[in-house]
């Protein structure tokens, strides 16, 4: 029986997408994300049913299966990615655009889930992750990966297993794989698995496999699809009298899932609830019957028919509204409005490529797949960053902020040489040093000095134990030794406060003083950059269109004297500069805020990219001042 006649499946799709939309729009259902798990079960069931029918009539082929998936999924996805990649230049918050675009490029290749795990391991449920307008494509990539592996497995099985035993063998293979996948999901979600080998830690950018891994990766999600596959293999028609009772049980399980399943440690054992509800509802509905939903059934089926397109469009629409309003009503309204592009996508893209016989040839289907992959890439190539002043500093662009010391030696990307240079300067510290990259490189070139960018965000440039530890050298100590090995003449150091990192009895002055003593005793001149001015505002939370129509509430003007008074570490830095020979203090705050008031936006450019870090224009403006400070430091004997 064709998928289109399974009215219960369309009703369940309608319910599943409603759960997800309500969750994403912040309305009513605190655990509506389980709708995705329902989709996984439905996908496994539908695909297995389709393959089973084609095998029975001996028409199954790997190419025809993959071709149908290409026509079913990629055109609508490609249209969405193309429009969102373009629109994000204007409508996404500045902070989220880069991640949105990168996610979109991987989504076009069926790897959004892998990208989101590897390069943004904060997790699906973290607030800062949710500004990504293409975050939701992780589930589509997961489905595509399942379809591919499933099709290959079926093709192999059809070749080597006889028809008499194929069903039994298939069920055992599905059951064993599902048990393994579920067990692994529970272990990783609830207990974690430590990664001892450095290769695995580097590959996965993690010290252990945790719930984030279980959420995004196919090996721990496969059992949900396979639950639907297993149901297809063992499905028996149930007595009509038993179906209403089972449906009540299924709906109760689904209601509980959508309201009480916790975010923490998901999926793990908690994913059993939505998966069980989907299995029970599918098993109780029968081949062509509807769910016992009365008058609610037809509108649910209408939504179910458009569930794929609505799933695609609802999240970007919510995110494009988010910079203007974070209220639930605004997000819910955006989700409802997204039904318009979803309906158009369903009618003119999804249905067209799904049903048009002219696109079923191998040549045209292959060409369609290639176009769908490259269309978003071409769109990205023709768009530009509309707020370049809020872009990444040079240290981040070159990858100099992740602590890989090998990148700092001669020939590495973080070691720059300038024509005629006769000495070397090094920039040390955390992100507060990194936001000085433009000024530092400009000053180094002006002074005829080679330059090394040796910064790492969220890492103090201090001996947190208060002294050198030659038996177990810290990264700070390794960088000090590198500076001495490279015969550095000047070290420019800037950093934030990390008092909580220190050993008992060690304070910031002692921890930093030990570093200064090591450097100066070896003849290195040190320029301490005074504590940064904090503006307590993040313009990256605004979208470019907001900024252009003067609706960005992150434009602030502060009293300069209050900004300076809040810098409680400057007296300690001043004392250290006076204590050590060959050390001076450079106060960028008084250069950036010379007047009674200080604004983070000037002459249509941002001078602070967030609450504590200056933007590229401000860093560039500091170049002559930093150059003068280094020249004076070198001139003082």
CSV table of N, CA and C in Angstrom, one decimal, residues 378-520:
chain,number,residue,atom,x,y,z
A,378,UNK,N,27.1,28.8,-4.2
A,378,UNK,CA,27.2,29.9,-5.2
A,378,UNK,C,26.5,31.1,-4.5
A,379,UNK,N,25.4,30.9,-3.8
A,379,UNK,CA,24.8,32.0,-3.1
A,379,UNK,C,25.7,32.7,-2.1
A,380,UNK,N,26.4,31.8,-1.3
A,380,UNK,CA,27.4,32.3,-0.3
A,380,UNK,C,28.5,33.1,-1.0
A,381,UNK,N,28.9,32.7,-2.1
A,381,UNK,CA,30.0,33.4,-2.8
A,381,UNK,C,29.6,34.7,-3.3
A,382,UNK,N,28.3,34.9,-3.5
A,382,UNK,CA,27.8,36.2,-4.0
A,382,UNK,C,27.3,37.1,-3.0
A,383,UNK,N,27.4,36.7,-1.7
A,383,UNK,CA,27.0,37.6,-0.6
A,383,UNK,C,28.2,38.1,0.1
A,384,UNK,N,28.0,39.0,1.0
A,384,UNK,CA,29.1,39.6,1.7
A,384,UNK,C,28.7,39.9,3.2
A,385,UNK,N,29.7,40.1,4.0
A,385,UNK,CA,29.5,40.5,5.4
A,385,UNK,C,29.1,41.9,5.4
A,386,UNK,N,27.9,42.2,5.9
A,386,UNK,CA,27.4,43.6,5.9
A,386,UNK,C,27.9,44.4,7.2
A,387,UNK,N,28.6,43.7,8.1
A,387,UNK,CA,29.1,44.4,9.3
A,387,UNK,C,30.6,44.0,9.5
A,388,UNK,N,31.5,44.4,8.6
A,388,UNK,CA,32.9,43.9,8.7
A,388,UNK,C,33.6,44.4,9.9
A,389,UNK,N,33.1,45.5,10.5
A,389,UNK,CA,33.8,46.0,11.7
A,389,UNK,C,33.6,45.1,12.9
A,390,UNK,N,32.6,44.2,12.8
A,390,UNK,CA,32.3,43.3,13.9
A,390,UNK,C,32.9,41.9,13.6
A,391,UNK,N,33.7,41.8,12.6
A,391,UNK,CA,34.3,40.5,12.1
A,391,UNK,C,35.3,40.0,13.1
A,392,UNK,N,35.8,38.8,12.8
A,392,UNK,CA,36.9,38.3,13.7
A,392,UNK,C,38.2,39.0,13.5
A,393,UNK,N,39.0,39.1,14.5
A,393,UNK,CA,40.3,39.7,14.5
A,393,UNK,C,41.2,38.8,13.8
A,394,UNK,N,42.4,39.3,13.4
A,394,UNK,CA,43.4,38.6,12.6
A,394,UNK,C,43.8,37.3,13.3
A,395,UNK,N,43.9,37.3,14.6
A,395,UNK,CA,44.4,36.1,15.3
A,395,UNK,C,43.4,35.0,15.1
A,396,UNK,N,42.1,35.3,15.1
A,396,UNK,CA,41.1,34.3,14.9
A,396,UNK,C,41.0,33.8,13.5
A,397,UNK,N,41.2,34.8,12.6
A,397,UNK,CA,41.1,34.4,11.1
A,397,UNK,C,42.3,33.5,10.8
A,398,UNK,N,43.4,33.7,11.4
A,398,UNK,CA,44.6,32.8,11.1
A,398,UNK,C,44.7,31.6,11.9
A,399,UNK,N,43.7,31.4,12.9
A,399,UNK,CA,43.8,30.2,13.8
A,399,UNK,C,44.9,30.3,14.8
A,400,UNK,N,45.2,31.5,15.3
A,400,UNK,CA,46.3,31.7,16.3
A,400,UNK,C,45.7,31.7,17.7
A,401,UNK,N,44.5,31.3,17.9
A,401,UNK,CA,43.9,31.4,19.3
A,401,UNK,C,43.6,30.1,19.9
A,402,UNK,N,44.2,29.0,19.4
A,402,UNK,CA,43.8,27.7,19.9
A,402,UNK,C,44.9,26.9,20.6
A,403,UNK,N,46.0,27.6,20.9
A,403,UNK,CA,47.1,27.0,21.7
A,403,UNK,C,48.0,26.0,21.0
A,404,UNK,N,48.0,26.0,19.7
A,404,UNK,CA,48.9,25.1,18.9
A,404,UNK,C,50.3,25.8,18.8
A,405,UNK,N,51.2,25.5,19.6
A,405,UNK,CA,52.5,26.2,19.7
A,405,UNK,C,53.3,26.0,18.4
A,406,UNK,N,53.1,24.9,17.7
A,406,UNK,CA,53.8,24.7,16.5
A,406,UNK,C,53.5,25.8,15.4
A,407,UNK,N,52.4,26.4,15.5
A,407,UNK,CA,52.0,27.4,14.5
A,407,UNK,C,52.8,28.8,14.8
A,408,UNK,N,53.5,28.8,15.9
A,408,UNK,CA,54.2,30.1,16.2
A,408,UNK,C,55.6,30.1,15.8
A,409,UNK,N,56.1,29.0,15.3
A,409,UNK,CA,57.5,29.1,14.9
A,409,UNK,C,57.7,29.6,13.5
A,410,UNK,N,58.8,29.9,13.1
A,410,UNK,CA,59.1,30.5,11.8
A,410,UNK,C,58.5,29.6,10.7
A,411,UNK,N,57.8,30.3,9.8
A,411,UNK,CA,57.1,29.5,8.7
A,411,UNK,C,55.7,29.2,9.0
A,412,UNK,N,55.3,29.3,10.3
A,412,UNK,CA,53.9,29.0,10.7
A,412,UNK,C,53.0,30.2,10.4
A,413,UNK,N,51.7,30.0,10.4
A,413,UNK,CA,50.8,31.1,10.0
A,413,UNK,C,50.7,32.2,11.1
A,414,UNK,N,51.2,31.9,12.3
A,414,UNK,CA,51.1,32.9,13.3
A,414,UNK,C,52.4,33.6,13.6
A,415,UNK,N,53.4,33.4,12.7
A,415,UNK,CA,54.7,34.0,12.8
A,415,UNK,C,54.9,34.8,11.5
A,416,UNK,N,54.8,36.2,11.6
A,416,UNK,CA,54.9,37.0,10.4
A,416,UNK,C,56.3,37.7,10.3
A,417,UNK,N,56.8,37.7,9.1
A,417,UNK,CA,58.0,38.4,8.8
A,417,UNK,C,57.8,39.6,7.9
A,418,UNK,N,58.5,40.7,8.2
A,418,UNK,CA,58.4,41.9,7.4
A,418,UNK,C,59.7,42.2,6.8
A,419,UNK,N,59.7,42.8,5.6
A,419,UNK,CA,60.9,43.1,4.9
A,419,UNK,C,61.7,44.1,5.7
A,420,UNK,N,63.0,43.8,5.9
A,420,UNK,CA,63.9,44.7,6.6
A,420,UNK,C,63.9,44.6,8.1
A,421,UNK,N,63.1,43.6,8.6
A,421,UNK,CA,62.9,43.5,10.1
A,421,UNK,C,64.2,43.0,10.7
A,422,UNK,N,64.6,43.6,11.8
A,422,UNK,CA,65.8,43.2,12.5
A,422,UNK,C,65.6,42.7,13.9
A,423,UNK,N,64.4,42.7,14.4
A,423,UNK,CA,64.1,42.3,15.7
A,423,UNK,C,62.7,41.6,15.7
A,424,UNK,N,62.2,41.1,16.8
A,424,UNK,CA,61.0,40.4,16.9
A,424,UNK,C,60.1,40.8,18.1
A,425,UNK,N,58.8,40.9,17.9
A,425,UNK,CA,57.9,41.2,18.9
A,425,UNK,C,56.9,40.0,19.0
A,426,UNK,N,56.3,39.8,20.2
A,426,UNK,CA,55.3,38.7,20.4
A,426,UNK,C,54.1,39.3,21.1
A,427,UNK,N,53.0,38.9,20.7
A,427,UNK,CA,51.7,39.3,21.4
A,427,UNK,C,51.2,38.1,22.2
A,428,UNK,N,51.1,38.3,23.5
A,428,UNK,CA,50.8,37.2,24.4
A,428,UNK,C,49.5,37.5,25.2
A,429,UNK,N,48.8,36.5,25.5
A,429,UNK,CA,47.6,36.7,26.4
A,429,UNK,C,46.4,35.9,25.9
A,430,UNK,N,45.2,36.4,26.3
A,430,UNK,CA,44.0,35.7,25.9
A,430,UNK,C,43.3,36.5,24.8
A,431,UNK,N,42.0,36.5,24.8
A,431,UNK,CA,41.2,37.2,23.8
A,431,UNK,C,41.4,38.7,23.9
A,432,UNK,N,41.8,39.2,25.1
A,432,UNK,CA,42.0,40.6,25.2
A,432,UNK,C,43.3,41.0,24.6
A,433,UNK,N,44.2,40.1,24.3
A,433,UNK,CA,45.3,40.3,23.5
A,433,UNK,C,45.0,40.1,22.0
A,434,UNK,N,44.1,39.2,21.8
A,434,UNK,CA,43.7,38.9,20.4
A,434,UNK,C,43.0,40.1,19.7
A,435,UNK,N,42.3,40.9,20.5
A,435,UNK,CA,41.6,42.0,19.9
A,435,UNK,C,42.5,43.2,19.6
A,436,UNK,N,43.8,43.0,19.9
A,436,UNK,CA,44.8,44.0,19.6
A,436,UNK,C,45.6,43.6,18.4
A,437,UNK,N,45.2,42.5,17.7
A,437,UNK,CA,46.0,41.9,16.6
A,437,UNK,C,46.3,42.9,15.5
A,438,UNK,N,45.4,43.7,15.1
A,438,UNK,CA,45.6,44.6,14.0
A,438,UNK,C,46.6,45.7,14.4
A,439,UNK,N,46.4,46.2,15.7
A,439,UNK,CA,47.3,47.2,16.2
A,439,UNK,C,48.7,46.7,16.3
A,440,UNK,N,48.8,45.5,16.8
A,440,UNK,CA,50.1,44.9,17.1
A,440,UNK,C,50.9,44.6,15.8
A,441,UNK,N,50.2,44.1,14.8
A,441,UNK,CA,50.9,43.8,13.5
A,441,UNK,C,51.2,45.1,12.8
A,442,UNK,N,50.3,46.1,12.9
A,442,UNK,CA,50.6,47.4,12.3
A,442,UNK,C,51.8,48.0,12.9
A,443,UNK,N,51.9,48.0,14.2
A,443,UNK,CA,53.0,48.6,15.0
A,443,UNK,C,54.3,47.9,14.7
A,444,UNK,N,54.2,46.5,14.6
A,444,UNK,CA,55.4,45.7,14.4
A,444,UNK,C,56.0,46.1,13.0
A,445,UNK,N,55.2,46.1,12.0
A,445,UNK,CA,55.7,46.4,10.6
A,445,UNK,C,56.2,47.9,10.6
A,446,UNK,N,55.6,48.8,11.3
A,446,UNK,CA,56.1,50.2,11.3
A,446,UNK,C,57.4,50.3,11.9
A,447,UNK,N,57.6,49.4,13.0
A,447,UNK,CA,58.9,49.5,13.7
A,447,UNK,C,60.0,48.6,13.1
A,448,UNK,N,59.7,47.9,12.0
A,448,UNK,CA,60.6,47.0,11.5
A,448,UNK,C,60.9,45.8,12.3
A,449,UNK,N,59.8,45.2,12.9
A,449,UNK,CA,60.0,44.0,13.7
A,449,UNK,C,59.1,42.9,13.2
A,450,UNK,N,59.7,41.7,13.2
A,450,UNK,CA,58.8,40.5,12.9
A,450,UNK,C,57.8,40.3,14.0
A,451,UNK,N,56.7,39.6,13.8
A,451,UNK,CA,55.6,39.6,14.7
A,451,UNK,C,55.2,38.1,14.9
A,452,UNK,N,54.9,37.8,16.2
A,452,UNK,CA,54.3,36.5,16.5
A,452,UNK,C,53.0,36.7,17.3
A,453,UNK,N,51.9,36.1,16.8
A,453,UNK,CA,50.6,36.1,17.5
A,453,UNK,C,50.5,34.8,18.3
A,454,UNK,N,50.6,35.0,19.6
A,454,UNK,CA,50.5,33.8,20.5
A,454,UNK,C,49.4,34.0,21.6
A,455,UNK,N,48.2,33.9,21.1
A,455,UNK,CA,47.1,34.2,22.0
A,455,UNK,C,46.2,33.0,22.1
A,456,UNK,N,45.4,32.9,23.2
A,456,UNK,CA,44.4,31.8,23.3
A,456,UNK,C,43.3,32.3,24.2
A,457,UNK,N,42.1,32.3,23.7
A,457,UNK,CA,40.9,32.8,24.4
A,457,UNK,C,40.7,31.9,25.7
A,458,UNK,N,40.2,32.6,26.7
A,458,UNK,CA,39.9,31.9,28.0
A,458,UNK,C,41.1,31.2,28.7
A,459,UNK,N,42.3,31.7,28.4
A,459,UNK,CA,43.5,31.1,29.0
A,459,UNK,C,44.3,32.2,29.6
A,460,UNK,N,44.5,32.2,30.9
A,460,UNK,CA,45.3,33.2,31.5
A,460,UNK,C,46.8,33.1,31.2
A,461,UNK,N,47.4,34.2,31.0
A,461,UNK,CA,48.9,34.2,30.7
A,461,UNK,C,49.6,34.4,32.0
A,462,UNK,N,49.5,33.4,32.9
A,462,UNK,CA,50.0,33.5,34.3
A,462,UNK,C,50.5,32.2,34.7
A,463,UNK,N,51.4,32.2,35.7
A,463,UNK,CA,51.7,31.0,36.4
A,463,UNK,C,50.7,30.8,37.5
A,464,UNK,N,49.7,30.0,37.3
A,464,UNK,CA,48.6,30.0,38.3
A,464,UNK,C,49.1,29.4,39.6
A,465,UNK,N,50.2,28.7,39.6
A,465,UNK,CA,50.8,28.1,40.9
A,465,UNK,C,51.6,29.2,41.6
A,466,UNK,N,51.9,30.3,40.8
A,466,UNK,CA,52.7,31.4,41.4
A,466,UNK,C,54.2,31.3,41.0
A,467,UNK,N,54.7,30.1,40.5
A,467,UNK,CA,56.1,29.9,40.2
A,467,UNK,C,56.2,29.0,38.9
A,468,UNK,N,57.4,29.0,38.3
A,468,UNK,CA,57.6,28.0,37.3
A,468,UNK,C,57.6,26.6,37.8
A,469,UNK,N,57.1,25.7,36.9
A,469,UNK,CA,57.1,24.3,37.3
A,469,UNK,C,57.8,23.6,36.1
A,470,UNK,N,59.1,23.4,36.2
A,470,UNK,CA,59.8,22.7,35.1
A,470,UNK,C,59.5,21.3,35.0
A,471,UNK,N,58.9,20.6,36.0
A,471,UNK,CA,58.6,19.2,35.9
A,471,UNK,C,57.3,19.1,35.1
A,472,UNK,N,56.4,20.0,35.2
A,472,UNK,CA,55.1,20.0,34.5
A,472,UNK,C,54.8,21.3,33.9
A,473,UNK,N,55.5,21.8,32.9
A,473,UNK,CA,55.3,23.1,32.4
A,473,UNK,C,53.9,23.4,31.8
A,474,UNK,N,53.4,24.5,32.2
A,474,UNK,CA,52.1,24.9,31.7
A,474,UNK,C,52.2,25.5,30.3
A,475,UNK,N,51.1,25.8,29.7
A,475,UNK,CA,51.1,26.4,28.4
A,475,UNK,C,51.8,27.8,28.4
A,476,UNK,N,51.5,28.5,29.5
A,476,UNK,CA,52.1,29.8,29.7
A,476,UNK,C,53.6,29.7,29.7
A,477,UNK,N,54.1,28.7,30.5
A,477,UNK,CA,55.5,28.5,30.6
A,477,UNK,C,56.1,28.1,29.3
A,478,UNK,N,55.4,27.3,28.5
A,478,UNK,CA,55.9,26.9,27.2
A,478,UNK,C,56.0,28.1,26.3
A,479,UNK,N,55.1,29.0,26.4
A,479,UNK,CA,55.1,30.2,25.5
A,479,UNK,C,56.2,31.2,25.9
A,480,UNK,N,56.5,31.3,27.2
A,480,UNK,CA,57.6,32.1,27.7
A,480,UNK,C,58.9,31.5,27.1
A,481,UNK,N,59.0,30.2,27.2
A,481,UNK,CA,60.3,29.5,26.7
A,481,UNK,C,60.4,29.7,25.2
A,482,UNK,N,59.2,29.7,24.5
A,482,UNK,CA,59.2,29.9,23.0
A,482,UNK,C,59.7,31.3,22.7
A,483,UNK,N,59.2,32.3,23.5
A,483,UNK,CA,59.6,33.7,23.3
A,483,UNK,C,61.1,33.8,23.5
A,484,UNK,N,61.7,33.1,24.5
A,484,UNK,CA,63.1,33.2,24.7
A,484,UNK,C,63.9,32.5,23.6
A,485,UNK,N,63.3,31.4,23.1
A,485,UNK,CA,63.9,30.6,22.1
A,485,UNK,C,64.0,31.4,20.8
A,486,UNK,N,62.9,32.2,20.5
A,486,UNK,CA,62.8,33.0,19.3
A,486,UNK,C,63.6,34.3,19.4
A,487,UNK,N,64.3,34.5,20.5
A,487,UNK,CA,65.0,35.7,20.8
A,487,UNK,C,64.2,37.0,20.6
A,488,UNK,N,63.0,36.9,21.2
A,488,UNK,CA,62.0,38.0,21.2
A,488,UNK,C,62.6,39.2,21.9
A,489,UNK,N,62.4,40.4,21.3
A,489,UNK,CA,62.9,41.6,21.9
A,489,UNK,C,61.8,42.3,22.8
A,490,UNK,N,60.6,42.2,22.3
A,490,UNK,CA,59.5,42.9,23.0
A,490,UNK,C,58.3,41.9,23.1
A,491,UNK,N,57.7,41.8,24.3
A,491,UNK,CA,56.5,41.0,24.5
A,491,UNK,C,55.4,42.0,24.9
A,492,UNK,N,54.3,42.0,24.2
A,492,UNK,CA,53.1,42.8,24.5
A,492,UNK,C,52.1,41.8,25.1
A,493,UNK,N,51.7,42.1,26.3
A,493,UNK,CA,50.8,41.1,27.1
A,493,UNK,C,49.5,41.8,27.5
A,494,UNK,N,48.4,41.1,27.2
A,494,UNK,CA,47.1,41.6,27.6
A,494,UNK,C,46.2,40.4,28.0
A,495,UNK,N,45.4,40.6,29.0
A,495,UNK,CA,44.6,39.5,29.5
A,495,UNK,C,43.5,40.0,30.4
A,496,UNK,N,42.6,39.0,30.7
A,496,UNK,CA,41.5,39.3,31.6
A,496,UNK,C,41.9,38.8,33.0
A,497,UNK,N,40.9,38.7,33.9
A,497,UNK,CA,41.2,38.2,35.3
A,497,UNK,C,40.7,36.8,35.4
A,498,UNK,N,41.6,35.9,36.0
A,498,UNK,CA,41.3,34.5,36.2
A,498,UNK,C,41.6,34.1,37.6
A,499,UNK,N,41.2,34.9,38.6
A,499,UNK,CA,41.5,34.7,40.0
A,499,UNK,C,41.1,33.3,40.5
A,500,UNK,N,40.0,32.8,39.9
A,500,UNK,CA,39.5,31.5,40.4
A,500,UNK,C,40.4,30.3,40.0
A,501,UNK,N,41.3,30.6,39.1
A,501,UNK,CA,42.1,29.5,38.6
A,501,UNK,C,43.4,29.3,39.4
A,502,UNK,N,43.6,30.2,40.4
A,502,UNK,CA,44.9,30.1,41.1
A,502,UNK,C,44.9,29.1,42.2
A,503,UNK,N,46.1,28.7,42.5
A,503,UNK,CA,46.3,27.8,43.7
A,503,UNK,C,46.1,28.6,45.0
A,504,UNK,N,45.7,27.9,46.0
A,504,UNK,CA,45.5,28.6,47.3
A,504,UNK,C,46.7,29.4,47.7
A,505,UNK,N,46.4,30.6,48.2
A,505,UNK,CA,47.5,31.5,48.6
A,505,UNK,C,48.2,32.3,47.5
A,506,UNK,N,47.8,32.1,46.3
A,506,UNK,CA,48.4,32.8,45.1
A,506,UNK,C,47.4,33.8,44.6
A,507,UNK,N,47.9,35.1,44.4
A,507,UNK,CA,47.0,36.1,43.9
A,507,UNK,C,47.4,36.5,42.5
A,508,UNK,N,46.6,37.3,41.8
A,508,UNK,CA,46.9,37.7,40.5
A,508,UNK,C,48.3,38.4,40.3
A,509,UNK,N,48.6,39.3,41.2
A,509,UNK,CA,49.9,40.0,41.1
A,509,UNK,C,51.0,39.0,41.2
A,510,UNK,N,51.0,38.1,42.1
A,510,UNK,CA,52.1,37.1,42.2
A,510,UNK,C,52.2,36.2,41.0
A,511,UNK,N,51.0,35.8,40.5
A,511,UNK,CA,51.0,34.9,39.3
A,511,UNK,C,51.5,35.5,38.1
A,512,UNK,N,51.2,36.8,37.9
A,512,UNK,CA,51.7,37.5,36.7
A,512,UNK,C,53.1,38.0,36.9
A,513,UNK,N,53.4,38.4,38.1
A,513,UNK,CA,54.8,38.8,38.4
A,513,UNK,C,55.8,37.8,38.1
A,514,UNK,N,55.5,36.5,38.4
A,514,UNK,CA,56.5,35.4,38.1
A,514,UNK,C,56.8,35.3,36.6
A,515,UNK,N,55.8,35.6,35.8
A,515,UNK,CA,56.0,35.6,34.3
A,515,UNK,C,56.9,36.7,33.9
A,516,UNK,N,56.6,37.9,34.5
A,516,UNK,CA,57.4,39.1,34.1
A,516,UNK,C,58.8,38.9,34.5
A,517,UNK,N,59.0,38.3,35.7
A,517,UNK,CA,60.4,38.1,36.1
A,517,UNK,C,61.2,37.2,35.2
A,518,UNK,N,60.5,36.1,34.7
A,518,UNK,CA,61.1,35.2,33.7
A,518,UNK,C,61.5,35.9,32.5
A,519,UNK,N,60.6,36.7,31.9
A,519,UNK,CA,60.9,37.4,30.7
A,519,UNK,C,62.0,38.5,30.8
A,520,UNK,N,61.8,39.3,31.8
A,520,UNK,CA,62.8,40.5,32.0
A,520,UNK,C,64.2,40.0,32.4
